[in-house]
Coordinates of C-alpha atoms and ligand atoms in Angstrom, one line a residue:
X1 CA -29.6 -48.9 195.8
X2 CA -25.9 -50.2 196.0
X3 CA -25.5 -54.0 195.2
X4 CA -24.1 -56.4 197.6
X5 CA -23.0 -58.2 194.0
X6 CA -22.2 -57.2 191.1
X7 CA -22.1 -59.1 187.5
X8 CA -19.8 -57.8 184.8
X9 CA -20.9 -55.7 181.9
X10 CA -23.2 -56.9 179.3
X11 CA -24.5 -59.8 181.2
X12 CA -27.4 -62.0 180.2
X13 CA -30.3 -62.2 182.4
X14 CA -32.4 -64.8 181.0
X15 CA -34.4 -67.9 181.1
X16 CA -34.6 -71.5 179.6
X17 CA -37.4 -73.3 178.0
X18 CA -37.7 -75.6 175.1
X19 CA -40.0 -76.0 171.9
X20 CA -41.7 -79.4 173.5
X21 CA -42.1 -78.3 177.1
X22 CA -43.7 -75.1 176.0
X23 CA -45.1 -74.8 172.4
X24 CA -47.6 -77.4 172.4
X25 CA -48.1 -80.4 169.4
X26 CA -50.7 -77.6 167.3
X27 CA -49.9 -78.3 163.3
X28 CA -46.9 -80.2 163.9
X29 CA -45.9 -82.3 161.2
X30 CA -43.7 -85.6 162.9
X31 CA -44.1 -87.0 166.7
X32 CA -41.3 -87.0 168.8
X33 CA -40.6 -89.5 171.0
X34 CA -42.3 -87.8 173.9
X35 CA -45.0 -87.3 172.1
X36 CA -45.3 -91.0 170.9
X37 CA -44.7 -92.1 174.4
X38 CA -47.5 -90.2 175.8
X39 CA -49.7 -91.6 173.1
X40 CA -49.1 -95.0 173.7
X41 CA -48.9 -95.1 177.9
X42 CA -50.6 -91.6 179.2
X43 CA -50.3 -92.8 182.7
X44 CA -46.8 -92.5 182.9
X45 CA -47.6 -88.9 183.0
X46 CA -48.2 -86.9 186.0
X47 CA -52.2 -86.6 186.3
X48 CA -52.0 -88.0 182.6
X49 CA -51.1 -84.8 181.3
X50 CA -49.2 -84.5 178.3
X51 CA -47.6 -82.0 175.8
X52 CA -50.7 -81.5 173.7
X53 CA -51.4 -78.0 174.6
X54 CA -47.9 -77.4 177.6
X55 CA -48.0 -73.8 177.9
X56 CA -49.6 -72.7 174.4
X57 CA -46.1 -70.9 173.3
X58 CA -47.6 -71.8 170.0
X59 CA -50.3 -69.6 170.0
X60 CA -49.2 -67.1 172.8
X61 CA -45.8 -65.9 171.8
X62 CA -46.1 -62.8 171.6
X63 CA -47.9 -62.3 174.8
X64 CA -45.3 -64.3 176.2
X65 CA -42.5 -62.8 175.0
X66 CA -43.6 -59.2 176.0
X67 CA -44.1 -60.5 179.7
X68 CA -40.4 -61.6 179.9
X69 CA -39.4 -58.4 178.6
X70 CA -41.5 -56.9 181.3
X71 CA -39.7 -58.5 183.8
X72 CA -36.4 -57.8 182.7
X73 CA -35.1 -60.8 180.8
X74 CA -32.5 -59.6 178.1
X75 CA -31.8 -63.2 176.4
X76 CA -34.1 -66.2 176.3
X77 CA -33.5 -70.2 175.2
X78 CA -35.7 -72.2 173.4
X79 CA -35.4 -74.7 171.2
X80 CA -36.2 -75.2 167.1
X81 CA -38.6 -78.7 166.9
X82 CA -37.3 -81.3 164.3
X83 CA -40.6 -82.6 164.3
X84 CA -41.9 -79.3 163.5
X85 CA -39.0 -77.6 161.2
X86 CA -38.7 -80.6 159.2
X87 CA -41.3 -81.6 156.7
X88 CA -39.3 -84.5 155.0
X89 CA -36.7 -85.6 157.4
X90 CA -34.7 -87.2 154.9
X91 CA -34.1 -84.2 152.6
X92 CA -34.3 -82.0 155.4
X93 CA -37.1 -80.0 153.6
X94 CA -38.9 -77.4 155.8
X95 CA -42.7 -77.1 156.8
X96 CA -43.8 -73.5 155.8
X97 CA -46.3 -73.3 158.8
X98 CA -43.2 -73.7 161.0
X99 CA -40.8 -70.9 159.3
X100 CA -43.7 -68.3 160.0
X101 CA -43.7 -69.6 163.6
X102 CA -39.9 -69.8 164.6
X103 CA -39.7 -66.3 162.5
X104 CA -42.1 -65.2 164.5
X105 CA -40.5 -65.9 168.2
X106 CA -37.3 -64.8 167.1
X107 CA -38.6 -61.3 165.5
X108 CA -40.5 -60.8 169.0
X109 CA -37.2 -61.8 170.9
X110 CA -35.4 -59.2 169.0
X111 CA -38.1 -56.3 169.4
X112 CA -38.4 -56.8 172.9
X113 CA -34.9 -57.0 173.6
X114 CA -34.0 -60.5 174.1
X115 CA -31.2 -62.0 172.7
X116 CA -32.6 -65.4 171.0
X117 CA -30.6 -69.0 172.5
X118 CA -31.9 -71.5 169.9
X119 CA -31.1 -75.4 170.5
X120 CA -31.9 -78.1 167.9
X121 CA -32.1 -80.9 170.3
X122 CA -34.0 -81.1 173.8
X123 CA -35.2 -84.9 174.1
X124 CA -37.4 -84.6 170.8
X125 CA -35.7 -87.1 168.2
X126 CA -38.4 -88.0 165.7
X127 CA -40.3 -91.5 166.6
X128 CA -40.2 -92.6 163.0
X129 CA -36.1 -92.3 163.1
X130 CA -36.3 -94.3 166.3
X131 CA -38.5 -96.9 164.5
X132 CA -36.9 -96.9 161.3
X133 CA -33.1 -96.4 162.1
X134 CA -32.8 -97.1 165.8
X135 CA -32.6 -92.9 166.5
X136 CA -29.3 -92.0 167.7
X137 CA -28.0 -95.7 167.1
X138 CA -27.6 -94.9 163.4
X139 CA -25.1 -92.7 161.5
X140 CA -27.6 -91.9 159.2
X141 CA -29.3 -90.1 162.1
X142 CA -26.5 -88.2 162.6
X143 CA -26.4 -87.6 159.1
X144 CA -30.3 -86.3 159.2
X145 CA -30.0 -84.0 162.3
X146 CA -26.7 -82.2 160.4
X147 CA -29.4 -81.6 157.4
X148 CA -32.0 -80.6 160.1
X149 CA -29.5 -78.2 161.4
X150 CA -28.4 -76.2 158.3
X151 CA -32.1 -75.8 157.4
X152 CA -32.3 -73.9 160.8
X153 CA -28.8 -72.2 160.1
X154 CA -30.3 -70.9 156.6
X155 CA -33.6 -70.0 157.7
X156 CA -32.6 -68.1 160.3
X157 CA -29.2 -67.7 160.9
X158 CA -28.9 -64.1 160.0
X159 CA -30.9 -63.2 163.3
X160 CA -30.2 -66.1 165.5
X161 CA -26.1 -65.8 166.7
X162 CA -26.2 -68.2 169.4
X163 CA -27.0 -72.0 168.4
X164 CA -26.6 -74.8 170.8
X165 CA -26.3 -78.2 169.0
X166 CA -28.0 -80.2 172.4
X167 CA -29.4 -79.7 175.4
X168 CA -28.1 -82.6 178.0
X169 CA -27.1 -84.8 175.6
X170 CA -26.0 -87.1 178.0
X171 CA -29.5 -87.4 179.3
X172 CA -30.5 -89.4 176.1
X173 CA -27.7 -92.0 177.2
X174 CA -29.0 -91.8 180.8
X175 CA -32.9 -91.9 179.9
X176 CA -33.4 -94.0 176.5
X177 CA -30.4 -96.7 177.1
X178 CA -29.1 -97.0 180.9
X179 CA -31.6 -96.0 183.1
X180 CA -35.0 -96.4 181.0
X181 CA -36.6 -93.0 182.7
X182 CA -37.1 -91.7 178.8
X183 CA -38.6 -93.5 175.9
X184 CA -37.7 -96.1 174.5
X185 CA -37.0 -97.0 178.3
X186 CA -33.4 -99.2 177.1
X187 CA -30.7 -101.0 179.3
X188 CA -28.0 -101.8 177.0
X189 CA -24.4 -100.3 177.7
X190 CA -22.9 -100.9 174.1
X191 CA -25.8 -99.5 173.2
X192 CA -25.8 -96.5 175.4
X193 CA -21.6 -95.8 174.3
X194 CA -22.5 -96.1 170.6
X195 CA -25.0 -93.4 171.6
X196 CA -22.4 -91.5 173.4
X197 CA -20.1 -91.3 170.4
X198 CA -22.7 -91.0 167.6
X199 CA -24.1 -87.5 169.5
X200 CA -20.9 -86.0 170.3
X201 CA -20.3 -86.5 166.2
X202 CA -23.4 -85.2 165.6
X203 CA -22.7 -82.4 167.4
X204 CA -19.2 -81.9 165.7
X205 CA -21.0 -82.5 162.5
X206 CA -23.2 -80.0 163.2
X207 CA -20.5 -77.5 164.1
X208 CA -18.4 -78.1 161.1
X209 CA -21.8 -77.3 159.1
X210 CA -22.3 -74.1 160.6
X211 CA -18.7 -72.6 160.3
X212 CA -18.4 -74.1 156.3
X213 CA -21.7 -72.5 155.9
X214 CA -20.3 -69.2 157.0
X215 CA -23.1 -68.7 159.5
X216 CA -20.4 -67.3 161.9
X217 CA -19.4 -65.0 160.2
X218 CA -21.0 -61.6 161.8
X219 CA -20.3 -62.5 164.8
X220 CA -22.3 -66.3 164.9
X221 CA -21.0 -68.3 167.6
X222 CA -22.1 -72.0 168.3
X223 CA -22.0 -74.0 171.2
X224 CA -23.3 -76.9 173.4
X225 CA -25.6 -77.4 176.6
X226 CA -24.6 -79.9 179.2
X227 CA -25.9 -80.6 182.4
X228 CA -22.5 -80.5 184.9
X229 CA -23.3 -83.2 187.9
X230 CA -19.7 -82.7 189.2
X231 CA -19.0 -85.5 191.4
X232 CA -18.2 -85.3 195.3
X233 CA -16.3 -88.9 196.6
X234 CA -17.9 -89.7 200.1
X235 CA -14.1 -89.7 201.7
X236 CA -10.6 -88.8 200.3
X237 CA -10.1 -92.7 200.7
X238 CA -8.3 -93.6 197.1
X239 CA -11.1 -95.9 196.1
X240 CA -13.9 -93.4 197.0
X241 CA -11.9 -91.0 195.1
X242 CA -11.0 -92.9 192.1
X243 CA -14.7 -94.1 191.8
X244 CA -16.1 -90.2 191.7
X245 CA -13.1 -90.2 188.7
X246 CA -15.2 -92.5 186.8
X247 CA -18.5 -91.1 187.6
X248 CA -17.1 -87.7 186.7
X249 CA -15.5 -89.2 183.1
X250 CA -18.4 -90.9 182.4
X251 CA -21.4 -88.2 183.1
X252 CA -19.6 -85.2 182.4
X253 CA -16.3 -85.1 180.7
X254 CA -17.4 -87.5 178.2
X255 CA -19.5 -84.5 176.7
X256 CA -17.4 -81.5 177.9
X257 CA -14.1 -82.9 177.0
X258 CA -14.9 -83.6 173.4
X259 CA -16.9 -80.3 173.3
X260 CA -14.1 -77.9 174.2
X261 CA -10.6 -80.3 173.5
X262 CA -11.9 -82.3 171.1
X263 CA -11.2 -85.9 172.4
X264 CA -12.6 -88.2 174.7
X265 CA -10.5 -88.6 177.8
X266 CA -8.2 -91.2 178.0
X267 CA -9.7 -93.2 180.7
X268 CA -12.9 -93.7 179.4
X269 CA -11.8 -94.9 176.1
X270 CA -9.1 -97.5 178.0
X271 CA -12.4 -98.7 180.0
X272 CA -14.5 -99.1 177.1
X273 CA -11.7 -101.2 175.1
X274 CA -10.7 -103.7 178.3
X275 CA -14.9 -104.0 178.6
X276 CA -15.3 -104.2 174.9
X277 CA -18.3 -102.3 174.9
X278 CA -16.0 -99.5 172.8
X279 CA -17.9 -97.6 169.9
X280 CA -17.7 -97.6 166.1
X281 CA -15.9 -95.0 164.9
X282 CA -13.5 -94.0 161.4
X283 CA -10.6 -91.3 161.9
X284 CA -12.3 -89.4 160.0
X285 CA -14.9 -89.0 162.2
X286 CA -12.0 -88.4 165.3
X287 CA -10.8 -85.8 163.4
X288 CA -14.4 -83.9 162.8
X289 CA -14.6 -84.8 166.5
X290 CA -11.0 -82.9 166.9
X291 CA -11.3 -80.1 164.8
X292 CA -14.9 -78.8 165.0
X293 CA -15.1 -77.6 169.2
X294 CA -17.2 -75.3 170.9
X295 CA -17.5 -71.4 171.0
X296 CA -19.2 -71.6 174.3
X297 CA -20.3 -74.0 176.9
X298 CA -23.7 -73.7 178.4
X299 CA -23.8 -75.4 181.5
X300 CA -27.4 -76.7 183.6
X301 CA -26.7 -76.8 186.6
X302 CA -28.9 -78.5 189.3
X303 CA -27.3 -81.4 191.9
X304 CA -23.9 -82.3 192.7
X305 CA -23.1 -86.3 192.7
X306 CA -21.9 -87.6 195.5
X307 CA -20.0 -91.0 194.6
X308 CA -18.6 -94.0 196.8
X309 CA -16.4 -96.6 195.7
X310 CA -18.8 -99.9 195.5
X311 CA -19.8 -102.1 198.2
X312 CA -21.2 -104.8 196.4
X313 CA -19.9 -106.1 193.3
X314 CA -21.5 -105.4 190.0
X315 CA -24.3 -107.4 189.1
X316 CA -23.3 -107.6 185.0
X317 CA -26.6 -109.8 184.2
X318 CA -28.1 -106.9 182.2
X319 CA -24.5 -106.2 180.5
X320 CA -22.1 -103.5 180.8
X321 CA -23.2 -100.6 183.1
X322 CA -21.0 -97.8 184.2
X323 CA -22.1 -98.6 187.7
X324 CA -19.5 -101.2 187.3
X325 CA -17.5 -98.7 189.0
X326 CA -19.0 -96.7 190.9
X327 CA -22.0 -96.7 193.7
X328 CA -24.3 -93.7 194.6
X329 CA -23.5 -92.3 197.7
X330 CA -27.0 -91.1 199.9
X331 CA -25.5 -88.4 202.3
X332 CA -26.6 -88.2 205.5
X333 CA -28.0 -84.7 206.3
X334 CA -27.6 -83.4 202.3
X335 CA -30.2 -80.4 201.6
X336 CA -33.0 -81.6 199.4
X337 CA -35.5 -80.3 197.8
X338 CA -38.2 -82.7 198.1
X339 CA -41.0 -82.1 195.2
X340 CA -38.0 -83.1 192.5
X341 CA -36.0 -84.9 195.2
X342 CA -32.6 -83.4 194.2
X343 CA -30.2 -82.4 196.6
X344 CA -29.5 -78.6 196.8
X345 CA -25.7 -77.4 196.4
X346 CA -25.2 -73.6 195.9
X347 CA -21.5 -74.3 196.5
X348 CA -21.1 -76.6 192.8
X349 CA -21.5 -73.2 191.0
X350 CA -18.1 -72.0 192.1
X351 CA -16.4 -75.6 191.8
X352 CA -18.0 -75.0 187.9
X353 CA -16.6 -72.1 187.7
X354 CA -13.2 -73.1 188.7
X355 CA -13.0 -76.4 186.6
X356 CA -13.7 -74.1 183.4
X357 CA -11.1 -71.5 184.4
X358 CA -8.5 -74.1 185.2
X359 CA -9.2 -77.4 183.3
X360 CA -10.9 -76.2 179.9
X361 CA -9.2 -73.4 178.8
X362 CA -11.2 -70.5 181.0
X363 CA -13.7 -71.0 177.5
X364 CA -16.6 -68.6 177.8
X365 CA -19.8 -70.2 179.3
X366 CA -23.1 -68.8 181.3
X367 CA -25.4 -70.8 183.4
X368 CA -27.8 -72.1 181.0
X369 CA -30.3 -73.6 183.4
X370 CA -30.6 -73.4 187.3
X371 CA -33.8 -73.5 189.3
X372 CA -35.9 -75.1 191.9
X373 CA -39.1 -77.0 190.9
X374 CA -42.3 -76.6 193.3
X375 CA -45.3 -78.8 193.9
X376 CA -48.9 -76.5 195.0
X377 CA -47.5 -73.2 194.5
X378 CA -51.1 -72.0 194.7
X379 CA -50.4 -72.5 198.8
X380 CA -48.1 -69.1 198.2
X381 CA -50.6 -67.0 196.6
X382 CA -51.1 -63.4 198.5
X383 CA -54.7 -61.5 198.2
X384 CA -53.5 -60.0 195.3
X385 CA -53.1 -63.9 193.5
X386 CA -49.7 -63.6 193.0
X387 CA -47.4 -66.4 194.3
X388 CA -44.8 -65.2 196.7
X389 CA -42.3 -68.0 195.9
X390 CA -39.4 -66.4 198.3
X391 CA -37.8 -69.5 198.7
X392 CA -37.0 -69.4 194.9
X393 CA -35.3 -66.1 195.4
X394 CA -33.5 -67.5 197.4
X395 CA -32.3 -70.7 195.8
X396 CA -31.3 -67.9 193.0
X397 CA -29.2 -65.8 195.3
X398 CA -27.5 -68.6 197.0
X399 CA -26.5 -69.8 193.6
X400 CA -25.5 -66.6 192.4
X401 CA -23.6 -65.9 195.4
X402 CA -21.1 -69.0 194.5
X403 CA -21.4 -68.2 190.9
X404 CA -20.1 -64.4 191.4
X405 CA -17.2 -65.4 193.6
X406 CA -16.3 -67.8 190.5
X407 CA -16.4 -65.0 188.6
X408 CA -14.5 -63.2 190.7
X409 CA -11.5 -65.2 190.7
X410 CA -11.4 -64.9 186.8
X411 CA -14.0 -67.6 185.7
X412 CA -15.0 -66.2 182.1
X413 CA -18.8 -66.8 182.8
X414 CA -21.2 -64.3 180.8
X415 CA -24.5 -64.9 182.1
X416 CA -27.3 -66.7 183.8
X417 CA -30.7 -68.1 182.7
X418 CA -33.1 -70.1 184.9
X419 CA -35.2 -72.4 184.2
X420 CA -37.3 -71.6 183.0
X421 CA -39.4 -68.2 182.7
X422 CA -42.9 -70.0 182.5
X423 CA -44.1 -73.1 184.0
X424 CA -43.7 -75.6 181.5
X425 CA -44.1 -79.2 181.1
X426 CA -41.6 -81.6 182.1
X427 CA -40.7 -84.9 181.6
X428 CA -42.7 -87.9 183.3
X429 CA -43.6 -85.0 186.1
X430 CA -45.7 -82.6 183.4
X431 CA -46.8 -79.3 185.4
X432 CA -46.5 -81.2 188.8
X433 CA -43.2 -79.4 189.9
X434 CA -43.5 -75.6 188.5
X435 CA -40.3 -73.6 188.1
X436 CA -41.5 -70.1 186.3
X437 CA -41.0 -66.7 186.9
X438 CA -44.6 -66.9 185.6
X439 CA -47.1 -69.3 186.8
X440 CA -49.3 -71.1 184.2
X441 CA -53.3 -71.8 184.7
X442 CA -53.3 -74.8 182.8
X443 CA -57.5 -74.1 183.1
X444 CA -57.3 -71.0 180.9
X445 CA -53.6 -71.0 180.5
X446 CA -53.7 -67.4 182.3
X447 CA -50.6 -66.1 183.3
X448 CA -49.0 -64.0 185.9
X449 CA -46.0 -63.2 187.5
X450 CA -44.6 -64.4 190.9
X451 CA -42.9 -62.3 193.4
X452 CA -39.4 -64.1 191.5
X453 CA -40.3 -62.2 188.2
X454 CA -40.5 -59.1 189.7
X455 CA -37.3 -59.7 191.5
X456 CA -35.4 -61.0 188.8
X457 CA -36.1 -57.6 186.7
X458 CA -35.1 -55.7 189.6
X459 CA -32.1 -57.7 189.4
X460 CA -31.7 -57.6 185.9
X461 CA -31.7 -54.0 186.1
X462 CA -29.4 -53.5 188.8
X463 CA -26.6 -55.8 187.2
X464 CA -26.7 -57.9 190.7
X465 CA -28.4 -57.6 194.1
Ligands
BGP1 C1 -33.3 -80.2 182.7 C2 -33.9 -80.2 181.3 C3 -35.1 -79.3 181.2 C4 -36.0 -79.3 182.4 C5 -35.2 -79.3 183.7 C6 -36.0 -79.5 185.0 O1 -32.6 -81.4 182.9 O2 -33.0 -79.6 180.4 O3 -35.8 -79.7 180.0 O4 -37.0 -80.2 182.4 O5 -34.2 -80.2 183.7 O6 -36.2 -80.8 185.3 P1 -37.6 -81.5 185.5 O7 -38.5 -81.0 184.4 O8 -37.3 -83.0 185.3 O9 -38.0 -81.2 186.8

């Protein structure tokens, strides 16, 4: 078979997932604040399932594994728990239970072929840091997750060479303190810019740790995964564009630019200074912040933003929100896809790809998340019970299409993981939307590929399509 497209040489061909979506709670020793949250108010969760058991990676890793390596994955992203690494989570002391575990994922990664991606943050701050510090409020959180981290880095550093510090970090400012869609469910913008600050320092921090430690030094690379919105003004009109400025300042580049330059941009700080809602921060913090960047970017990539300058003036009676400037634009006759109600835009991969060749330094990056999230994909099951989920393949090829012409035009993009390869459990939505390459029975937790696994390892092996 001769591909249409064609990836370069050595690319990954993988899939996302994280330690609290897919491991399940069994013998850990602290509660996240998921896991807190579904505690206290179950019903928040779709059909009041929580993380108790998700997709029993705990106990069925090595099953697991060797089915992505069936269907042709050669890397694979998880993430390392804090609330199961960490015994004591002020020393930073590990929880022997949890070596054997993590050693154990990454060992079967490696013997089937898979290059381990391990994150230490997806959502899963320890509760008891939230209750006793204020989570990522506090500086001594910071100062906890950088111990957190080199416990990881010694453990298992000599086998893991790709680290991420976070996964969307910028979804703990959206979630916990603007938009109260995660615990602890917060509106407060100084708040929320505090946050800002203290994660891309904990990040840096983090960073510093890793390359003082010497972790990189056969060949250990460390980077960061953000979840790109680029934002589309509704017209070229100069407040419609000036307000998808903002947006794009605020939700993006307020992550990336610090990531990969090493300083916020210049706009957002003069904004947080004339709304005095500016951050703490010490110069020698800036200069951690400065000197400790990224060796690559991961980037999620689901929706485009589509901005309007506002129509109604701000409402400030719940304090500073960065909706001061900006209004969401609803755009008639936008693709959606309706279980997860996000608008579908192949077309953002290539505008990715272009904003990291021209604006950030052509830094090496892959796709570290992509997919399409399904309700009842039993309706697609054929007589042989596998679900033929074409309409995946094709949200994957689309994508891949706009990707590869990035890539094209020089974009220095190295690979592409979905999300994610098994259904896992999501936010708020649990198993309602599934995105696998493998479905999940959450009865008997039997799994089984879709028609989208089998493709993806023809794929994989073809280097395109
Ligand atoms: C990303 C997260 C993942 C995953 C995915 C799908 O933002 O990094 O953890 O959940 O989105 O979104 P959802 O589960 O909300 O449908």
């Amino acid at each position: 078979m001769t591909n249409k497209i064609e990836f370069p040489k050595n690319f990954w061909w993988g899939s996302a997932t994280s330690g609290p979506q897919s491991e399940g709670r069994f013998n850990k020793t602290h509660n996240s604040v998921f896991d807190h949250w579904y505690d206290i108010d179950p019903d928040v969760f779709f059909n009041k399932v929580g993380p108790d058991v998700a997709s029993n990676f705990y106990n069925s890793y090595k099953e697991d594994l060797e089915i992505l390596q069936e269907i042709g994955l050669n890397s694979f992203r998880t993430s390392i728990q804090w609330t199961r690494l960490i015994k004591d989570l002020e020393t930073g002391e590990p929880d022997e239970d949890a070596i054997r575990f993590y050693n154990g994922v990454i060992d079967e990664c490696i013997k089937n072929k898979m290059i381990p991606v391990m994150n230490l943050h997806h959502f899963d701050l320890p509760v008891e840091l939230f209750d006793k510090y204020g989570g990522w409020e506090s500086k001594h959180v910071v100062d906890l997750f950088v111990k957190f981290a080199e416990t990881a880095f010694k453990l298992f550093g000599d086998r893991v060479k790709y680290w991420a510090t976070f996964n969307e970090p910028m979804v703990i400012v959206e979630g916990e303190y603007l938009y109260k869609f995660h615990y602890p469910l917060l509106q407060d913008g100084k708040k929320a810019v505090q946050v800002l600050y203290n994660v891309n320092l904990a990040s840096a921090k983090v960073i510093k740790a890793y390359k003082d430690g010497g972790y990189n030094k056969d060949g250990g690379q460390i980077g960061i995964i953000l979840n790109l919105t680029p934002s589309y003004p509704r017209s070229q009109d100069a407040d419609d564009v000036k307000a998808s400025e903002f947006a794009d300042d605020f939700f993006n580049n307020s992550f990336l630019d610090t990531a990969v330059k090493g300083e916020f941009t210049k706009n957002l700080v003069s904004t947080f200074e004339k709304d005095n809602v500016i951050w703490e921060s010490t110069d020698e913090e800036l200069q951690i912040i400065k000197k400790n960047t990224i060796d690559f970017l991961g980037v999620n990539y689901y929706q485009p933003r589509r901005v309007k300058a506002k129509e109604i003036a701000f409402d400030g009676s719940n304090g500073w929100m960065p909706d001061k400037y900006f209004d969401n634009y609803d755009m008639p006759g936008k693709r959606m896809n309706p279980y997860r109600g996000w608008e579908i835009y192949p077309e953002c991969m290539y505008d990715i790809a272009m904003n990291i060749k021209n604006n950030y330094g052509n830094i090496q990056w892959y796709i570290s998340e992509n997919g399409m999230g399904v309700e009842g994909e039993e309706r697609y099951i054929n007589k042989d019970g596998v679900i033929e989920d074409d309409y995946r393949i094709d949200f994957f090829k689309e994508h891949l299409e706009f990707l590869h012409k990035g890539i094209q035009e020089g974009s220095n993009c190295f690979g592409y993981h979905s999300w994610t390869p098994i259904d896992c459990w999501s936010w708020m939505n649990a198993y309602k939307n599934r995105y696998g390459f493998v479905a999940v029975n959450l009865e008997n937790q039997k799994k089984t590929i879709k028609k989208s696994g089998r493709w993806i390892k023809e794929v994989s092996e073809n280097n395109g399509f």
